[in-house]
mmCIF file with all atom_site columns, C-alpha atoms in Angstrom:
data_model
loop_
_atom_site.group_PDB
_atom_site.id
_atom_site.type_symbol
_atom_site.label_atom_id
_atom_site.label_alt_id
_atom_site.label_comp_id
_atom_site.label_asym_id
_atom_site.label_entity_id
_atom_site.label_seq_id
_atom_site.pdbx_PDB_ins_code
_atom_site.Cartn_x
_atom_site.Cartn_y
_atom_site.Cartn_z
_atom_site.occupancy
_atom_site.B_iso_or_equiv
_atom_site.pdbx_formal_charge
_atom_site.auth_seq_id
_atom_site.auth_comp_id
_atom_site.auth_asym_id
_atom_site.auth_atom_id
_atom_site.pdbx_PDB_model_num
ATOM 1   C CA . GLN A 1 1   ? -31.361 -41.728 43.814 1.00 89.00 ? 7   GLN A CA 1
ATOM 2   C CA . VAL A 1 2   ? -28.092 -43.581 44.321 1.00 93.00 ? 8   VAL A CA 1
ATOM 3   C CA . GLN A 1 3   ? -26.281 -43.877 41.014 1.00 97.00 ? 9   GLN A CA 1
ATOM 4   C CA . LEU A 1 4   ? -22.861 -44.851 39.755 1.00 98.00 ? 10  LEU A CA 1
ATOM 5   C CA . VAL A 1 5   ? -22.085 -44.138 36.126 1.00 98.00 ? 11  VAL A CA 1
ATOM 6   C CA . GLU A 1 6   ? -18.894 -45.493 34.615 1.00 98.00 ? 12  GLU A CA 1
ATOM 7   C CA . SER A 1 7   ? -17.272 -43.991 31.562 1.00 98.00 ? 13  SER A CA 1
ATOM 8   C CA . GLY A 1 8   ? -13.964 -43.949 29.758 1.00 98.00 ? 14  GLY A CA 1
ATOM 9   C CA . GLY A 1 9   ? -14.011 -47.438 28.350 1.00 98.00 ? 15  GLY A CA 1
ATOM 10  C CA . GLY A 1 10  ? -13.332 -48.251 24.762 1.00 98.00 ? 16  GLY A CA 1
ATOM 11  C CA . LEU A 1 11  ? -10.883 -49.879 22.417 1.00 98.00 ? 17  LEU A CA 1
ATOM 12  C CA . VAL A 1 12  ? -7.222  -49.605 23.268 1.00 98.00 ? 18  VAL A CA 1
ATOM 13  C CA . GLN A 1 13  ? -4.138  -51.331 21.921 1.00 98.00 ? 19  GLN A CA 1
ATOM 14  C CA . PRO A 1 14  ? -1.958  -53.544 24.114 1.00 98.00 ? 20  PRO A CA 1
ATOM 15  C CA . GLY A 1 15  ? 0.509   -51.500 26.110 1.00 98.00 ? 21  GLY A CA 1
ATOM 16  C CA . GLU A 1 16  ? -1.592  -48.371 26.031 1.00 98.00 ? 22  GLU A CA 1
ATOM 17  C CA . SER A 1 17  ? -3.291  -46.697 28.967 1.00 98.00 ? 23  SER A CA 1
ATOM 18  C CA . LEU A 1 18  ? -6.826  -45.827 29.887 1.00 98.00 ? 24  LEU A CA 1
ATOM 19  C CA . ARG A 1 19  ? -8.544  -43.965 32.672 1.00 98.00 ? 25  ARG A CA 1
ATOM 20  C CA . LEU A 1 20  ? -11.993 -45.013 33.767 1.00 98.00 ? 26  LEU A CA 1
ATOM 21  C CA . SER A 1 21  ? -14.304 -42.683 35.630 1.00 98.00 ? 27  SER A CA 1
ATOM 22  C CA . CYS A 1 22  ? -17.095 -43.441 38.056 1.00 98.00 ? 28  CYS A CA 1
ATOM 23  C CA . ALA A 1 23  ? -19.376 -40.497 38.650 1.00 98.00 ? 29  ALA A CA 1
ATOM 24  C CA . ALA A 1 24  ? -21.504 -40.849 41.753 1.00 98.00 ? 30  ALA A CA 1
ATOM 25  C CA . SER A 1 25  ? -24.735 -39.143 42.639 1.00 98.00 ? 31  SER A CA 1
ATOM 26  C CA . GLY A 1 26  ? -27.041 -39.447 45.596 1.00 97.00 ? 32  GLY A CA 1
ATOM 27  C CA . PHE A 1 27  ? -24.179 -40.080 48.004 1.00 96.00 ? 33  PHE A CA 1
ATOM 28  C CA . THR A 1 28  ? -20.674 -38.924 48.797 1.00 96.00 ? 34  THR A CA 1
ATOM 29  C CA . VAL A 1 29  ? -17.897 -41.195 47.594 1.00 96.00 ? 35  VAL A CA 1
ATOM 30  C CA . SER A 1 30  ? -15.569 -40.218 50.413 1.00 96.00 ? 36  SER A CA 1
ATOM 31  C CA . HIS A 1 31  ? -18.000 -41.838 52.827 1.00 95.00 ? 37  HIS A CA 1
ATOM 32  C CA . TYR A 1 32  ? -17.985 -45.148 50.992 1.00 97.00 ? 38  TYR A CA 1
ATOM 33  C CA . ASP A 1 33  ? -15.532 -47.887 50.203 1.00 97.00 ? 39  ASP A CA 1
ATOM 34  C CA . MET A 1 34  ? -15.054 -47.628 46.459 1.00 98.00 ? 40  MET A CA 1
ATOM 35  C CA . SER A 1 35  ? -13.959 -50.469 44.244 1.00 98.00 ? 41  SER A CA 1
ATOM 36  C CA . TRP A 1 36  ? -13.427 -51.419 40.641 1.00 98.00 ? 42  TRP A CA 1
ATOM 37  C CA . TYR A 1 37  ? -14.280 -54.904 39.459 1.00 98.00 ? 43  TYR A CA 1
ATOM 38  C CA . ARG A 1 38  ? -14.030 -56.465 36.059 1.00 98.00 ? 44  ARG A CA 1
ATOM 39  C CA . LEU A 1 39  ? -15.884 -59.277 34.399 1.00 98.00 ? 45  LEU A CA 1
ATOM 40  C CA . VAL A 1 40  ? -13.937 -61.139 31.769 1.00 97.00 ? 46  VAL A CA 1
ATOM 41  C CA . SER A 1 41  ? -16.056 -63.179 29.407 1.00 95.00 ? 47  SER A CA 1
ATOM 42  C CA . GLY A 1 42  ? -16.398 -66.716 30.704 1.00 95.00 ? 48  GLY A CA 1
ATOM 43  C CA . LYS A 1 43  ? -14.833 -65.948 34.070 1.00 97.00 ? 49  LYS A CA 1
ATOM 44  C CA . GLU A 1 44  ? -15.991 -64.801 37.470 1.00 97.00 ? 50  GLU A CA 1
ATOM 45  C CA . ARG A 1 45  ? -16.016 -61.178 38.436 1.00 97.00 ? 51  ARG A CA 1
ATOM 46  C CA . GLU A 1 46  ? -12.793 -60.142 40.112 1.00 98.00 ? 52  GLU A CA 1
ATOM 47  C CA . LEU A 1 47  ? -11.666 -57.229 42.210 1.00 98.00 ? 53  LEU A CA 1
ATOM 48  C CA . VAL A 1 48  ? -9.247  -54.947 40.415 1.00 98.00 ? 54  VAL A CA 1
ATOM 49  C CA . ALA A 1 49  ? -8.757  -52.180 42.943 1.00 98.00 ? 55  ALA A CA 1
ATOM 50  C CA . ALA A 1 50  ? -10.312 -50.847 46.107 1.00 98.00 ? 56  ALA A CA 1
ATOM 51  C CA . LEU A 1 51  ? -10.139 -47.594 48.008 1.00 98.00 ? 57  LEU A CA 1
ATOM 52  C CA . SER A 1 52  ? -11.333 -47.529 51.586 1.00 96.00 ? 58  SER A CA 1
ATOM 53  C CA . SER A 1 53  ? -13.238 -44.613 53.028 1.00 93.00 ? 59  SER A CA 1
ATOM 54  C CA . ALA A 1 54  ? -11.407 -44.956 56.322 1.00 87.00 ? 60  ALA A CA 1
ATOM 55  C CA . GLY A 1 55  ? -7.825  -43.870 55.849 1.00 81.00 ? 61  GLY A CA 1
ATOM 56  C CA . GLY A 1 56  ? -7.881  -44.039 52.076 1.00 89.00 ? 62  GLY A CA 1
ATOM 57  C CA . SER A 1 57  ? -5.910  -47.274 51.900 1.00 96.00 ? 63  SER A CA 1
ATOM 58  C CA . THR A 1 58  ? -5.794  -49.052 48.568 1.00 97.00 ? 64  THR A CA 1
ATOM 59  C CA . THR A 1 59  ? -5.900  -52.669 47.525 1.00 97.00 ? 65  THR A CA 1
ATOM 60  C CA . TYR A 1 60  ? -5.010  -54.086 44.119 1.00 98.00 ? 66  TYR A CA 1
ATOM 61  C CA . ALA A 1 61  ? -5.228  -57.412 42.440 1.00 98.00 ? 67  ALA A CA 1
ATOM 62  C CA . ASP A 1 62  ? -1.807  -58.986 42.116 1.00 98.00 ? 68  ASP A CA 1
ATOM 63  C CA . SER A 1 63  ? -2.123  -58.953 38.352 1.00 97.00 ? 69  SER A CA 1
ATOM 64  C CA . VAL A 1 64  ? -2.456  -55.164 38.195 1.00 98.00 ? 70  VAL A CA 1
ATOM 65  C CA . LYS A 1 65  ? -0.098  -54.040 40.945 1.00 97.00 ? 71  LYS A CA 1
ATOM 66  C CA . GLY A 1 66  ? 2.258   -51.420 39.632 1.00 97.00 ? 72  GLY A CA 1
ATOM 67  C CA . ARG A 1 67  ? 0.107   -50.736 36.594 1.00 98.00 ? 73  ARG A CA 1
ATOM 68  C CA . CYS A 1 68  ? -3.172  -49.506 38.056 1.00 98.00 ? 74  CYS A CA 1
ATOM 69  C CA . THR A 1 69  ? -4.128  -46.732 40.407 1.00 98.00 ? 75  THR A CA 1
ATOM 70  C CA . ILE A 1 70  ? -7.474  -46.079 42.031 1.00 98.00 ? 76  ILE A CA 1
ATOM 71  C CA . SER A 1 71  ? -8.189  -42.562 43.194 1.00 97.00 ? 77  SER A CA 1
ATOM 72  C CA . ARG A 1 72  ? -11.015 -40.201 43.938 1.00 97.00 ? 78  ARG A CA 1
ATOM 73  C CA . ASP A 1 73  ? -11.763 -36.546 43.429 1.00 96.00 ? 79  ASP A CA 1
ATOM 74  C CA . ASN A 1 74  ? -13.992 -35.487 46.277 1.00 95.00 ? 80  ASN A CA 1
ATOM 75  C CA . ALA A 1 75  ? -14.843 -32.168 44.648 1.00 97.00 ? 81  ALA A CA 1
ATOM 76  C CA . LYS A 1 76  ? -16.204 -33.999 41.617 1.00 98.00 ? 82  LYS A CA 1
ATOM 77  C CA . ASN A 1 77  ? -17.571 -36.905 43.658 1.00 98.00 ? 83  ASN A CA 1
ATOM 78  C CA . THR A 1 78  ? -15.858 -39.187 41.186 1.00 98.00 ? 84  THR A CA 1
ATOM 79  C CA . VAL A 1 79  ? -13.629 -42.243 41.457 1.00 98.00 ? 85  VAL A CA 1
ATOM 80  C CA . TYR A 1 80  ? -11.048 -43.129 38.840 1.00 98.00 ? 86  TYR A CA 1
ATOM 81  C CA . LEU A 1 81  ? -9.132  -46.161 37.737 1.00 98.00 ? 87  LEU A CA 1
ATOM 82  C CA . GLN A 1 82  ? -5.945  -45.429 35.852 1.00 98.00 ? 88  GLN A CA 1
ATOM 83  C CA . MET A 1 83  ? -4.781  -48.472 33.938 1.00 98.00 ? 89  MET A CA 1
ATOM 84  C CA . ASN A 1 84  ? -1.403  -48.564 32.265 1.00 98.00 ? 90  ASN A CA 1
ATOM 85  C CA . SER A 1 85  ? 0.248   -51.114 30.021 1.00 98.00 ? 91  SER A CA 1
ATOM 86  C CA . LEU A 1 86  ? -3.015  -52.847 29.316 1.00 98.00 ? 92  LEU A CA 1
ATOM 87  C CA . LYS A 1 87  ? -3.013  -56.456 28.211 1.00 98.00 ? 93  LYS A CA 1
ATOM 88  C CA . PRO A 1 88  ? -5.440  -58.271 25.907 1.00 98.00 ? 94  PRO A CA 1
ATOM 89  C CA . GLU A 1 89  ? -6.519  -60.598 28.720 1.00 97.00 ? 95  GLU A CA 1
ATOM 90  C CA . GLU A 1 90  ? -7.769  -57.556 30.597 1.00 98.00 ? 96  GLU A CA 1
ATOM 91  C CA . THR A 1 91  ? -10.539 -57.077 28.094 1.00 98.00 ? 97  THR A CA 1
ATOM 92  C CA . ALA A 1 92  ? -13.644 -56.969 30.248 1.00 98.00 ? 98  ALA A CA 1
ATOM 93  C CA . VAL A 1 93  ? -16.591 -55.007 31.464 1.00 98.00 ? 99  VAL A CA 1
ATOM 94  C CA . TYR A 1 94  ? -15.383 -52.842 34.299 1.00 98.00 ? 100 TYR A CA 1
ATOM 95  C CA . TYR A 1 95  ? -17.750 -52.036 37.130 1.00 98.00 ? 101 TYR A CA 1
ATOM 96  C CA . CYS A 1 96  ? -17.625 -49.436 39.841 1.00 98.00 ? 102 CYS A CA 1
ATOM 97  C CA . LYS A 1 97  ? -18.920 -50.387 43.274 1.00 98.00 ? 103 LYS A CA 1
ATOM 98  C CA . ALA A 1 98  ? -19.672 -48.367 46.359 1.00 98.00 ? 104 ALA A CA 1
ATOM 99  C CA . GLY A 1 99  ? -19.986 -50.075 49.693 1.00 97.00 ? 105 GLY A CA 1
ATOM 100 C CA . LYS A 1 100 ? -20.750 -49.061 53.211 1.00 95.00 ? 106 LYS A CA 1
ATOM 101 C CA . THR A 1 101 ? -21.451 -50.786 56.472 1.00 94.00 ? 107 THR A CA 1
ATOM 102 C CA . SER A 1 102 ? -24.006 -49.074 58.641 1.00 91.00 ? 108 SER A CA 1
ATOM 103 C CA . ARG A 1 103 ? -23.535 -48.487 62.316 1.00 92.00 ? 109 ARG A CA 1
ATOM 104 C CA . TYR A 1 104 ? -25.757 -51.525 62.846 1.00 95.00 ? 110 TYR A CA 1
ATOM 105 C CA . GLY A 1 105 ? -23.525 -53.788 60.784 1.00 94.00 ? 111 GLY A CA 1
ATOM 106 C CA . VAL A 1 106 ? -25.683 -53.897 57.668 1.00 95.00 ? 112 VAL A CA 1
ATOM 107 C CA . ARG A 1 107 ? -23.714 -53.811 54.432 1.00 94.00 ? 113 ARG A CA 1
ATOM 108 C CA . TYR A 1 108 ? -24.916 -51.739 51.509 1.00 94.00 ? 114 TYR A CA 1
ATOM 109 C CA . ASP A 1 109 ? -23.412 -52.181 48.054 1.00 96.00 ? 115 ASP A CA 1
ATOM 110 C CA . TYR A 1 110 ? -24.201 -50.227 44.915 1.00 97.00 ? 116 TYR A CA 1
ATOM 111 C CA . TRP A 1 111 ? -23.054 -51.047 41.416 1.00 98.00 ? 117 TRP A CA 1
ATOM 112 C CA . GLY A 1 112 ? -22.691 -49.081 38.236 1.00 98.00 ? 118 GLY A CA 1
ATOM 113 C CA . GLN A 1 113 ? -23.802 -50.339 34.849 1.00 97.00 ? 119 GLN A CA 1
ATOM 114 C CA . GLY A 1 114 ? -20.283 -51.088 33.697 1.00 98.00 ? 120 GLY A CA 1
ATOM 115 C CA . THR A 1 115 ? -18.100 -49.864 30.875 1.00 98.00 ? 121 THR A CA 1
ATOM 116 C CA . GLN A 1 116 ? -16.508 -52.061 28.241 1.00 98.00 ? 122 GLN A CA 1
ATOM 117 C CA . VAL A 1 117 ? -12.745 -52.084 27.875 1.00 98.00 ? 123 VAL A CA 1
ATOM 118 C CA . THR A 1 118 ? -11.334 -53.914 24.900 1.00 98.00 ? 124 THR A CA 1
ATOM 119 C CA . VAL A 1 119 ? -7.584  -54.393 24.605 1.00 98.00 ? 125 VAL A CA 1
ATOM 120 C CA . SER A 1 120 ? -6.743  -55.521 21.122 1.00 97.00 ? 126 SER A CA 1
ATOM 121 C CA . SER A 1 121 ? -4.351  -54.794 18.323 1.00 93.00 ? 127 SER A CA 1
#
């Protein structure tokens, strides 16, 4: 029922831009905290960007500040990650996550299957 499907990944040259999409179904993205994570080979998963449901505030990893933008289109129930000036070290599988804390304090997190981004010349 609850699904997150990432798309938009692929091969891009250093310095180029890419926009990832996260299409949600079974829930409304505006009611959830939405995040993008990436998993670089051999390293731990790291938060790239986050968009809170309350107030729409954003959070970015220091390494991507000024180059990345997380946004959502409520009409399309889709979250995006715009990445500019991509670097080879940002080659990774990028995952979309939806999170929500219930009124009873129980946290629910849902993950997409991931989309591969390869930055190489």
